[in-house]
Amino acid sequence: MRPATAASGLIVFALLATSCGGSGPKVDAKEPKTAKPRNEIAAVAVSTTKASARQVPSYIQATGSLVADETSDVAPQVSGQVISTPVSVGTFVRQGTVVARLNDRDALLRLRQANAGVRQALAAVRQAEARLGLLAGGKFVASAIPEVRAASANYDQAVAQLRLAEANENRYRDLVTTGDVAQSVYDQYRTQRDTARAQVNNARQQLEAAINTARQSNEAIRTAEAGVESARSQASIAQKAVADATIRSPYAGYISNRPVARGEYVTPSSVIVTVLRTNPIKLQLLVPEAEAPHITVGMSVSLEVDAHKDRKFAGQVSAVNPAIDPVSRSATIEVAVENGDNALRSGMFATAQILRSGGNTAVFVPRSAVFSDQNTQSYRVFVIEGDVARLRVVQLGAEEGDTIQILSGVNADEVVTTSNLGQLYEGARVKLE
């Protein structure tokens, strides 16, 4: 029974296998699958545009630090005790603003004494003028002086008497010759003539003495007036000492340091406050020696600081150091920057661009044509060659509106994609949208 049953089972299995195998063609299980033809790969629809070339300004890149245009350590001109310090660090002061006061009591007393000396000297001038009979500020004329006028009148009278005596002497001399008068009478008139001559000489000497005395008195006036000038000079010095007790800012700026306090005794070597003039503020740049000959005063400069990343500041080259530092092989350039709002502070680090004359040709593409690869930390652009996308790694420059400068990686007039960048890869087929 068992051998017959096994044989019948084998026959049934063979019939079933034959019937299943005849239902279709045979397929080899190990036959490899063929790749899908390239023309059957779906093309990515993209928008394109051409990279454009345009003239852009040429810059010299440099870095440096901001410093105050002027820094002044304000010191007193006189010694004294500080009685007031009305400003603090950070205070903005205008030119002439009081920054400190010293005790001026002694200076005021010396000023009063000097003013009294001026009044005394003026009184001496008036007294000297009164001796000559001059009004205050009157012009000196010797013949107008009373003593001189009196001496002059005496002289004129003596001259008149001499003329009369000479006339009588001549008349009686003739009469003596004719014998009409005695010799004794003639001798009397001759004596009168000689006396008149002596009186004229004496009157002349008195007139000259009066004139000399008047001139000496006038010199006394000049001496008294010089005394007035000296007294006034002393008063001016005393007045300056009073003014020097008030210490003022030499220009408008900010107080950056105030090392003294009320009650301290200071000297002309002491620093009362430090004032910084920060408008305009000065930027000191170091540029390579190869670039130094191309920089001149007046060139435009733009700069940025970390404290104001969203803002650019403008300035102009104000000075170019003619010497090159032998250690760093660079030249120092000074730039004046407008700083009316005090946004820039002394000591800030700045990155600057100095605008060259002329310009360069640069390549620009839309911002939408550039994507950032986070894996490689690089920027990439797809350039279309026929219907194939080619991947280019690019270096970016400045942005202008909706475009961005390509420093390297793309040439002018090459066609770049501006859409569906996430679906593209090196060699991907593309079609225009």
CSV table of C-alpha atoms in Angstrom, one decimal:
chain,number,residue,atom,x,y,z
A,1,MET,CA,0.0,0.0,0.0
A,2,ARG,CA,2.7,2.6,0.9
A,3,PRO,CA,4.8,2.3,-2.3
A,4,ALA,CA,1.8,2.7,-4.5
A,5,THR,CA,0.7,5.8,-2.6
A,6,ALA,CA,4.1,7.5,-2.9
A,7,ALA,CA,4.3,6.8,-6.7
A,8,SER,CA,0.8,8.3,-7.2
A,9,GLY,CA,1.9,11.5,-5.3
A,10,LEU,CA,4.9,12.0,-7.5
A,11,ILE,CA,2.8,11.7,-10.6
A,12,VAL,CA,0.4,14.4,-9.4
A,13,PHE,CA,3.3,16.8,-8.5
A,14,ALA,CA,4.8,16.4,-12.0
A,15,LEU,CA,1.4,17.1,-13.7
A,16,LEU,CA,0.9,20.3,-11.6
A,17,ALA,CA,4.4,21.5,-12.4
A,18,THR,CA,3.9,20.9,-16.1
A,19,SER,CA,0.6,22.7,-16.1
A,20,CYS,CA,2.0,25.8,-14.2
A,21,GLY,CA,5.1,26.1,-16.4
A,22,GLY,CA,3.0,26.2,-19.6
A,23,SER,CA,1.1,29.3,-18.7
A,24,GLY,CA,3.8,31.9,-19.9
A,25,PRO,CA,7.4,32.4,-21.0
A,26,LYS,CA,10.2,31.6,-18.6
A,27,VAL,CA,12.0,34.5,-16.8
A,28,ASP,CA,15.6,34.1,-15.6
A,29,ALA,CA,15.7,35.3,-11.9
A,30,LYS,CA,19.3,36.3,-12.2
A,31,GLU,CA,18.8,38.5,-15.3
A,32,PRO,CA,20.0,42.2,-14.4
A,33,LYS,CA,17.7,45.2,-14.7
A,34,THR,CA,18.7,47.8,-17.4
A,35,ALA,CA,19.2,51.6,-16.5
A,36,LYS,CA,16.5,54.1,-17.5
A,37,PRO,CA,17.6,56.0,-20.6
A,38,ARG,CA,18.8,59.7,-20.0
A,39,ASN,CA,16.1,61.1,-22.3
A,40,GLU,CA,13.5,59.5,-20.0
A,41,ILE,CA,14.7,61.5,-16.9
A,42,ALA,CA,12.3,64.3,-16.0
A,43,ALA,CA,13.8,67.8,-16.7
A,44,VAL,CA,13.6,70.4,-13.9
A,45,ALA,CA,11.7,73.5,-14.9
A,46,VAL,CA,13.8,76.6,-14.1
A,47,SER,CA,13.9,80.4,-14.8
A,48,THR,CA,17.2,81.8,-16.1
A,49,THR,CA,18.9,85.1,-16.6
A,50,LYS,CA,22.3,86.2,-17.8
A,51,ALA,CA,25.1,87.3,-15.4
A,52,SER,CA,25.7,91.0,-16.1
A,53,ALA,CA,28.9,93.0,-16.1
A,54,ARG,CA,29.0,96.5,-14.9
A,55,GLN,CA,31.5,99.1,-13.7
A,56,VAL,CA,31.9,99.3,-9.9
A,57,PRO,CA,34.0,101.5,-7.8
A,58,SER,CA,37.5,100.3,-6.8
A,59,TYR,CA,38.3,100.3,-3.1
A,60,ILE,CA,41.4,100.0,-0.9
A,61,GLN,CA,40.5,97.9,2.1
A,62,ALA,CA,42.1,99.0,5.4
A,63,THR,CA,41.5,98.7,9.2
A,64,GLY,CA,42.2,101.1,12.0
A,65,SER,CA,41.1,102.8,15.2
A,66,LEU,CA,39.0,105.9,15.9
A,67,VAL,CA,40.7,108.6,17.9
A,68,ALA,CA,39.5,112.0,19.0
A,69,ASP,CA,40.2,114.8,16.7
A,70,GLU,CA,41.7,116.8,19.6
A,71,THR,CA,42.5,115.6,23.1
A,72,SER,CA,43.3,118.3,25.7
A,73,ASP,CA,44.4,117.9,29.3
A,74,VAL,CA,43.1,121.2,30.7
A,75,ALA,CA,45.4,122.6,33.4
A,76,PRO,CA,45.1,125.8,35.5
A,77,GLN,CA,47.4,128.8,34.8
A,78,VAL,CA,47.6,129.6,38.5
A,79,SER,CA,47.9,127.6,41.7
A,80,GLY,CA,45.0,127.4,44.1
A,81,GLN,CA,42.4,125.4,45.9
A,82,VAL,CA,39.5,123.9,43.9
A,83,ILE,CA,36.2,125.1,45.2
A,84,SER,CA,33.9,123.9,42.4
A,85,THR,CA,33.9,121.1,39.7
A,86,PRO,CA,30.5,121.6,37.9
A,87,VAL,CA,31.2,118.9,35.2
A,88,SER,CA,31.4,115.1,35.3
A,89,VAL,CA,32.8,112.4,33.0
A,90,GLY,CA,30.7,112.1,29.9
A,91,THR,CA,29.4,115.6,30.1
A,92,PHE,CA,29.3,117.5,26.8
A,93,VAL,CA,30.7,121.0,27.1
A,94,ARG,CA,30.8,123.9,24.7
A,95,GLN,CA,33.8,126.2,24.2
A,96,GLY,CA,34.2,128.4,27.2
A,97,THR,CA,32.1,126.3,29.5
A,98,VAL,CA,33.4,126.4,33.2
A,99,VAL,CA,34.9,123.1,34.2
A,100,ALA,CA,36.3,124.1,37.5
A,101,ARG,CA,36.8,127.1,39.8
A,102,LEU,CA,39.6,128.0,42.2
A,103,ASN,CA,39.6,130.2,45.3
A,104,ASP,CA,40.0,133.7,44.0
A,105,ARG,CA,39.9,135.8,47.2
A,106,ASP,CA,43.6,136.7,47.2
A,107,ALA,CA,43.4,137.6,43.5
A,108,LEU,CA,40.4,139.9,44.1
A,109,LEU,CA,42.3,141.7,46.8
A,110,ARG,CA,45.3,142.3,44.5
A,111,LEU,CA,42.9,143.6,41.9
A,112,ARG,CA,41.4,146.1,44.3
A,113,GLN,CA,44.9,147.2,45.2
A,114,ALA,CA,45.9,147.6,41.6
A,115,ASN,CA,42.8,149.6,40.8
A,116,ALA,CA,43.6,151.9,43.7
A,117,GLY,CA,47.1,152.4,42.2
A,118,VAL,CA,45.5,153.4,38.9
A,119,ARG,CA,43.4,156.0,40.6
A,120,GLN,CA,46.5,157.4,42.4
A,121,ALA,CA,48.5,157.6,39.2
A,122,LEU,CA,45.7,159.4,37.4
A,123,ALA,CA,45.6,161.9,40.3
A,124,ALA,CA,49.3,162.5,39.9
A,125,VAL,CA,48.8,163.3,36.2
A,126,ARG,CA,46.0,165.8,37.0
A,127,GLN,CA,48.2,167.4,39.6
A,128,ALA,CA,51.1,167.8,37.1
A,129,GLU,CA,48.8,169.3,34.5
A,130,ALA,CA,47.4,171.7,37.1
A,131,ARG,CA,50.9,173.0,37.7
A,132,LEU,CA,51.1,174.1,34.1
A,133,GLY,CA,47.5,175.3,34.0
A,134,LEU,CA,46.5,172.6,31.5
A,135,LEU,CA,43.1,171.1,31.3
A,136,ALA,CA,42.9,167.3,31.5
A,137,GLY,CA,44.4,165.9,28.4
A,138,GLY,CA,45.3,169.4,27.1
A,139,LYS,CA,48.1,169.9,24.6
A,140,PHE,CA,51.4,171.4,25.9
A,141,VAL,CA,52.3,174.8,24.3
A,142,ALA,CA,55.2,176.5,26.2
A,143,SER,CA,54.0,180.1,25.3
A,144,ALA,CA,50.6,179.4,26.8
A,145,ILE,CA,52.0,178.6,30.3
A,146,PRO,CA,51.3,181.5,32.7
A,147,GLU,CA,54.8,181.7,34.0
A,148,VAL,CA,56.2,181.8,30.5
A,149,ARG,CA,53.7,184.5,29.5
A,150,ALA,CA,54.8,186.7,32.5
A,151,ALA,CA,58.5,186.2,31.7
A,152,SER,CA,57.8,187.0,28.1
A,153,ALA,CA,56.0,190.2,29.0
A,154,ASN,CA,58.9,191.3,31.2
A,155,TYR,CA,61.2,190.7,28.3
A,156,ASP,CA,59.2,192.7,25.9
A,157,GLN,CA,59.0,195.6,28.4
A,158,ALA,CA,62.8,195.5,28.9
A,159,VAL,CA,63.3,195.5,25.1
A,160,ALA,CA,61.0,198.6,24.8
A,161,GLN,CA,62.9,200.4,27.5
A,162,LEU,CA,66.2,199.6,25.8
A,163,ARG,CA,65.0,201.1,22.6
A,164,LEU,CA,64.0,204.3,24.4
A,165,ALA,CA,67.3,204.4,26.2
A,166,GLU,CA,69.2,203.9,22.9
A,167,ALA,CA,67.2,206.6,21.2
A,168,ASN,CA,67.9,209.1,24.0
A,169,GLU,CA,71.6,208.2,24.1
A,170,ASN,CA,71.9,208.8,20.3
A,171,ARG,CA,70.1,212.2,20.6
A,172,TYR,CA,72.3,213.5,23.5
A,173,ARG,CA,75.4,212.3,21.8
A,174,ASP,CA,74.7,214.7,18.9
A,175,LEU,CA,73.9,217.5,21.3
A,176,VAL,CA,77.2,217.0,23.1
A,177,THR,CA,79.0,217.2,19.8
A,178,THR,CA,77.4,220.6,19.0
A,179,GLY,CA,77.9,221.8,22.5
A,180,ASP,CA,74.2,222.2,23.3
A,181,VAL,CA,74.3,220.0,26.4
A,182,ALA,CA,76.9,219.2,29.0
A,183,GLN,CA,78.8,216.0,28.9
A,184,SER,CA,77.4,215.0,32.3
A,185,VAL,CA,73.9,215.0,30.8
A,186,TYR,CA,75.0,212.7,28.0
A,187,ASP,CA,76.7,210.4,30.5
A,188,GLN,CA,73.4,210.0,32.3
A,189,TYR,CA,71.5,208.9,29.2
A,190,ARG,CA,74.4,206.5,28.2
A,191,THR,CA,74.2,204.9,31.6
A,192,GLN,CA,70.4,204.5,31.2
A,193,ARG,CA,71.1,202.7,27.9
A,194,ASP,CA,73.6,200.3,29.4
A,195,THR,CA,71.2,199.6,32.2
A,196,ALA,CA,68.4,198.9,29.8
A,197,ARG,CA,70.7,196.4,27.9
A,198,ALA,CA,71.4,194.6,31.2
A,199,GLN,CA,67.7,194.4,32.0
A,200,VAL,CA,67.0,193.0,28.5
A,201,ASN,CA,69.6,190.3,29.0
A,202,ASN,CA,68.2,189.5,32.5
A,203,ALA,CA,64.6,189.3,31.1
A,204,ARG,CA,65.8,187.0,28.3
A,205,GLN,CA,67.4,184.7,30.8
A,206,GLN,CA,64.2,184.7,33.0
A,207,LEU,CA,62.1,183.8,29.9
A,208,GLU,CA,64.3,180.9,29.0
A,209,ALA,CA,64.3,179.7,32.6
A,210,ALA,CA,60.5,179.8,32.6
A,211,ILE,CA,60.3,177.9,29.3
A,212,ASN,CA,62.7,175.2,30.7
A,213,THR,CA,60.7,175.0,33.9
A,214,ALA,CA,57.5,174.5,31.8
A,215,ARG,CA,59.1,171.8,29.8
A,216,GLN,CA,60.3,170.0,32.9
A,217,SER,CA,56.8,170.2,34.3
A,218,ASN,CA,55.5,168.8,31.0
A,219,GLU,CA,57.9,165.9,31.4
A,220,ALA,CA,56.5,165.4,34.8
A,221,ILE,CA,53.1,164.9,33.2
A,222,ARG,CA,54.6,162.3,30.8
A,223,THR,CA,56.2,160.6,33.8
A,224,ALA,CA,52.9,160.6,35.7
A,225,GLU,CA,51.1,159.2,32.6
A,226,ALA,CA,53.7,156.4,32.4
A,227,GLY,CA,52.9,155.7,36.0
A,228,VAL,CA,49.2,155.4,35.0
A,229,GLU,CA,50.2,152.9,32.3
A,230,SER,CA,52.2,150.9,34.8
A,231,ALA,CA,49.4,150.9,37.3
A,232,ARG,CA,46.9,149.8,34.6
A,233,SER,CA,49.2,147.0,33.6
A,234,GLN,CA,49.4,145.8,37.2
A,235,ALA,CA,45.6,146.0,37.3
A,236,SER,CA,45.3,143.9,34.1
A,237,ILE,CA,47.6,141.3,35.6
A,238,ALA,CA,45.5,141.2,38.7
A,239,GLN,CA,42.4,141.0,36.6
A,240,LYS,CA,43.9,138.1,34.7
A,241,ALA,CA,44.7,136.3,37.9
A,242,VAL,CA,41.0,136.6,38.9
A,243,ALA,CA,39.9,135.3,35.5
A,244,ASP,CA,42.5,132.4,35.7
A,245,ALA,CA,40.8,131.2,38.8
A,246,THR,CA,37.9,130.1,36.5
A,247,ILE,CA,39.0,127.2,34.3
A,248,ARG,CA,37.1,126.9,31.0
A,249,SER,CA,36.9,124.3,28.2
A,250,PRO,CA,39.1,125.3,25.2
A,251,TYR,CA,36.6,123.8,22.7
A,252,ALA,CA,33.4,121.9,22.4
A,253,GLY,CA,33.7,118.2,23.3
A,254,TYR,CA,33.1,115.5,25.9
A,255,ILE,CA,34.7,115.2,29.3
A,256,SER,CA,36.6,111.9,29.4
A,257,ASN,CA,38.5,112.3,32.7
A,258,ARG,CA,38.2,114.6,35.8
A,259,PRO,CA,40.9,113.5,38.3
A,260,VAL,CA,40.5,116.4,40.8
A,261,ALA,CA,37.8,117.0,43.3
A,262,ARG,CA,36.6,120.0,45.4
A,263,GLY,CA,39.1,121.0,48.1
A,264,GLU,CA,42.3,119.8,46.3
A,265,TYR,CA,45.2,122.2,45.8
A,266,VAL,CA,46.3,122.3,42.2
A,267,THR,CA,49.2,123.8,40.3
A,268,PRO,CA,49.8,124.6,36.6
A,269,SER,CA,51.1,121.1,36.2
A,270,SER,CA,47.8,119.5,37.5
A,271,VAL,CA,45.2,118.1,35.1
A,272,ILE,CA,41.8,119.4,35.9
A,273,VAL,CA,39.8,117.6,33.1
A,274,THR,CA,40.5,115.9,29.8
A,275,VAL,CA,38.3,117.1,26.9
A,276,LEU,CA,37.9,115.2,23.7
A,277,ARG,CA,36.7,116.8,20.5
A,278,THR,CA,34.9,114.0,18.7
A,279,ASN,CA,33.2,115.9,15.9
A,280,PRO,CA,34.7,115.4,13.5
A,281,ILE,CA,36.3,112.2,14.8
A,282,LYS,CA,39.6,111.0,13.3
A,283,LEU,CA,40.1,107.5,11.9
A,284,GLN,CA,43.7,106.3,11.8
A,285,LEU,CA,44.3,103.6,9.1
A,286,LEU,CA,47.3,101.5,8.2
A,287,VAL,CA,47.5,100.8,4.5
A,288,PRO,CA,50.2,98.7,2.7
A,289,GLU,CA,53.1,100.6,1.3
A,290,ALA,CA,52.1,99.5,-2.2
A,291,GLU,CA,48.8,101.3,-1.8
A,292,ALA,CA,50.1,104.4,-0.1
A,293,PRO,CA,51.1,106.3,-3.4
A,294,HIS,CA,47.6,106.0,-4.7
A,295,ILE,CA,46.0,107.8,-1.6
A,296,THR,CA,45.6,111.5,-1.6
A,297,VAL,CA,44.0,114.1,0.7
A,298,GLY,CA,40.3,114.5,-0.1
A,299,MET,CA,39.6,110.9,-1.2
A,300,SER,CA,36.2,109.5,-0.1
A,301,VAL,CA,36.2,106.8,2.6
A,302,SER,CA,33.4,104.6,3.9
A,303,LEU,CA,33.7,102.7,7.2
A,304,GLU,CA,31.9,100.3,9.5
A,305,VAL,CA,32.2,99.5,13.2
A,306,ASP,CA,30.9,96.5,15.1
A,307,ALA,CA,28.8,98.7,17.3
A,308,HIS,CA,26.7,99.8,14.4
A,309,LYS,CA,26.6,96.8,12.0
A,310,ASP,CA,23.6,98.2,10.0
A,311,ARG,CA,25.1,101.6,9.4
A,312,LYS,CA,27.9,102.9,7.2
A,313,PHE,CA,29.8,106.2,7.9
A,314,ALA,CA,31.4,108.5,5.4
A,315,GLY,CA,34.6,110.5,5.7
A,316,GLN,CA,37.4,112.0,3.7
A,317,VAL,CA,41.2,111.5,3.8
A,318,SER,CA,42.6,114.5,5.8
A,319,ALA,CA,46.3,113.5,6.0
A,320,VAL,CA,48.7,111.1,4.6
A,321,ASN,CA,51.9,110.3,6.5
A,322,PRO,CA,54.8,110.6,4.1
A,323,ALA,CA,56.9,108.1,6.0
A,324,ILE,CA,56.5,104.3,5.9
A,325,ASP,CA,56.8,102.3,9.1
A,326,PRO,CA,59.9,100.1,8.6
A,327,VAL,CA,58.4,97.4,10.9
A,328,SER,CA,54.9,97.0,9.5
A,329,ARG,CA,55.7,98.3,6.0
A,330,SER,CA,52.6,100.4,6.0
A,331,ALA,CA,51.6,104.0,6.0
A,332,THR,CA,49.3,105.8,8.4
A,333,ILE,CA,46.3,107.6,6.9
A,334,GLU,CA,44.0,109.9,8.8
A,335,VAL,CA,40.4,110.2,7.9
A,336,ALA,CA,38.0,112.9,9.1
A,337,VAL,CA,34.5,111.5,9.8
A,338,GLU,CA,31.4,113.5,10.6
A,339,ASN,CA,30.2,112.5,14.1
A,340,GLY,CA,27.4,114.9,15.0
A,341,ASP,CA,25.4,112.3,16.9
A,342,ASN,CA,28.5,110.9,18.8
A,343,ALA,CA,27.7,107.4,17.4
A,344,LEU,CA,31.4,106.8,16.9
A,345,ARG,CA,33.6,106.7,20.0
A,346,SER,CA,37.3,107.1,20.5
A,347,GLY,CA,39.0,103.7,20.6
A,348,MET,CA,36.5,101.8,18.3
A,349,PHE,CA,37.9,99.4,15.7
A,350,ALA,CA,36.8,100.2,12.2
A,351,THR,CA,37.0,98.6,8.7
A,352,ALA,CA,37.3,101.1,5.9
A,353,GLN,CA,37.2,101.3,2.2
A,354,ILE,CA,39.1,104.1,0.4
A,355,LEU,CA,37.5,104.9,-2.9
A,356,ARG,CA,40.0,104.7,-5.8
A,357,SER,CA,39.8,106.9,-8.8
A,358,GLY,CA,38.3,105.0,-11.8
A,359,GLY,CA,36.8,101.6,-11.3
A,360,ASN,CA,36.7,97.9,-12.2
A,361,THR,CA,34.3,95.6,-14.2
A,362,ALA,CA,32.4,93.2,-11.9
A,363,VAL,CA,29.9,90.4,-12.6
A,364,PHE,CA,26.5,90.5,-10.9
A,365,VAL,CA,23.7,87.9,-10.6
A,366,PRO,CA,20.3,88.1,-8.9
A,367,ARG,CA,20.3,87.1,-5.3
A,368,SER,CA,17.8,84.4,-6.1
A,369,ALA,CA,20.6,82.7,-8.2
A,370,VAL,CA,22.8,82.1,-5.2
A,371,PHE,CA,22.2,79.4,-2.5
A,372,SER,CA,24.2,78.6,0.6
A,373,ASP,CA,25.4,75.0,1.1
A,374,GLN,CA,25.3,74.5,4.8
A,375,ASN,CA,27.3,71.2,4.5
A,376,THR,CA,30.3,72.8,2.8
A,377,GLN,CA,29.8,76.3,4.2
A,378,SER,CA,30.0,77.7,0.6
A,379,TYR,CA,27.9,79.6,-1.8
A,380,ARG,CA,26.9,78.0,-5.1
A,381,VAL,CA,25.4,79.0,-8.5
A,382,PHE,CA,24.0,76.7,-11.3
A,383,VAL,CA,25.2,77.7,-14.8
A,384,ILE,CA,23.2,76.4,-17.7
A,385,GLU,CA,25.1,74.8,-20.6
A,386,GLY,CA,22.7,73.7,-23.2
A,387,ASP,CA,20.0,71.9,-21.2
A,388,VAL,CA,22.3,70.8,-18.4
A,389,ALA,CA,22.9,72.5,-15.0
A,390,ARG,CA,26.5,72.9,-14.0
A,391,LEU,CA,27.4,73.6,-10.3
A,392,ARG,CA,29.8,76.4,-9.6
A,393,VAL,CA,31.2,77.4,-6.2
A,394,VAL,CA,31.4,81.2,-6.1
A,395,GLN,CA,32.9,83.9,-3.9
A,396,LEU,CA,30.5,86.8,-3.1
A,397,GLY,CA,31.1,90.5,-3.1
A,398,ALA,CA,29.0,93.5,-2.3
A,399,GLU,CA,25.2,93.6,-2.7
A,400,GLU,CA,23.5,96.2,-4.9
A,401,GLY,CA,19.8,96.2,-4.7
A,402,ASP,CA,18.5,92.7,-5.7
A,403,THR,CA,21.8,91.7,-7.2
A,404,ILE,CA,25.0,90.5,-5.7
A,405,GLN,CA,28.6,90.7,-7.0
A,406,ILE,CA,30.4,87.5,-7.9
A,407,LEU,CA,34.1,87.8,-7.3
A,408,SER,CA,34.9,84.4,-8.8
A,409,GLY,CA,33.1,81.4,-10.3
A,410,VAL,CA,30.8,82.9,-12.9
A,411,ASN,CA,31.7,84.9,-16.0
A,412,ALA,CA,29.7,87.7,-17.6
A,413,ASP,CA,26.9,86.7,-19.9
A,414,GLU,CA,26.8,83.1,-18.6
A,415,VAL,CA,23.2,81.9,-18.1
A,416,VAL,CA,22.3,81.1,-14.4
A,417,THR,CA,19.2,79.6,-12.9
A,418,THR,CA,17.0,81.7,-10.5
A,419,SER,CA,14.4,79.2,-9.4
A,420,ASN,CA,14.0,75.6,-8.1
A,421,LEU,CA,17.6,75.6,-7.0
A,422,GLY,CA,16.8,73.0,-4.4
A,423,GLN,CA,15.9,70.4,-7.1
A,424,LEU,CA,19.1,70.9,-9.1
A,425,TYR,CA,22.4,69.0,-8.9
A,426,GLU,CA,25.5,68.7,-11.1
A,427,GLY,CA,24.5,67.5,-14.5
A,428,ALA,CA,20.7,67.8,-14.0
A,429,ARG,CA,18.5,68.3,-17.1
A,430,VAL,CA,16.6,71.5,-17.1
A,431,LYS,CA,13.9,73.2,-19.2
A,432,LEU,CA,12.6,76.7,-19.2
A,433,GLU,CA,9.5,77.4,-17.2
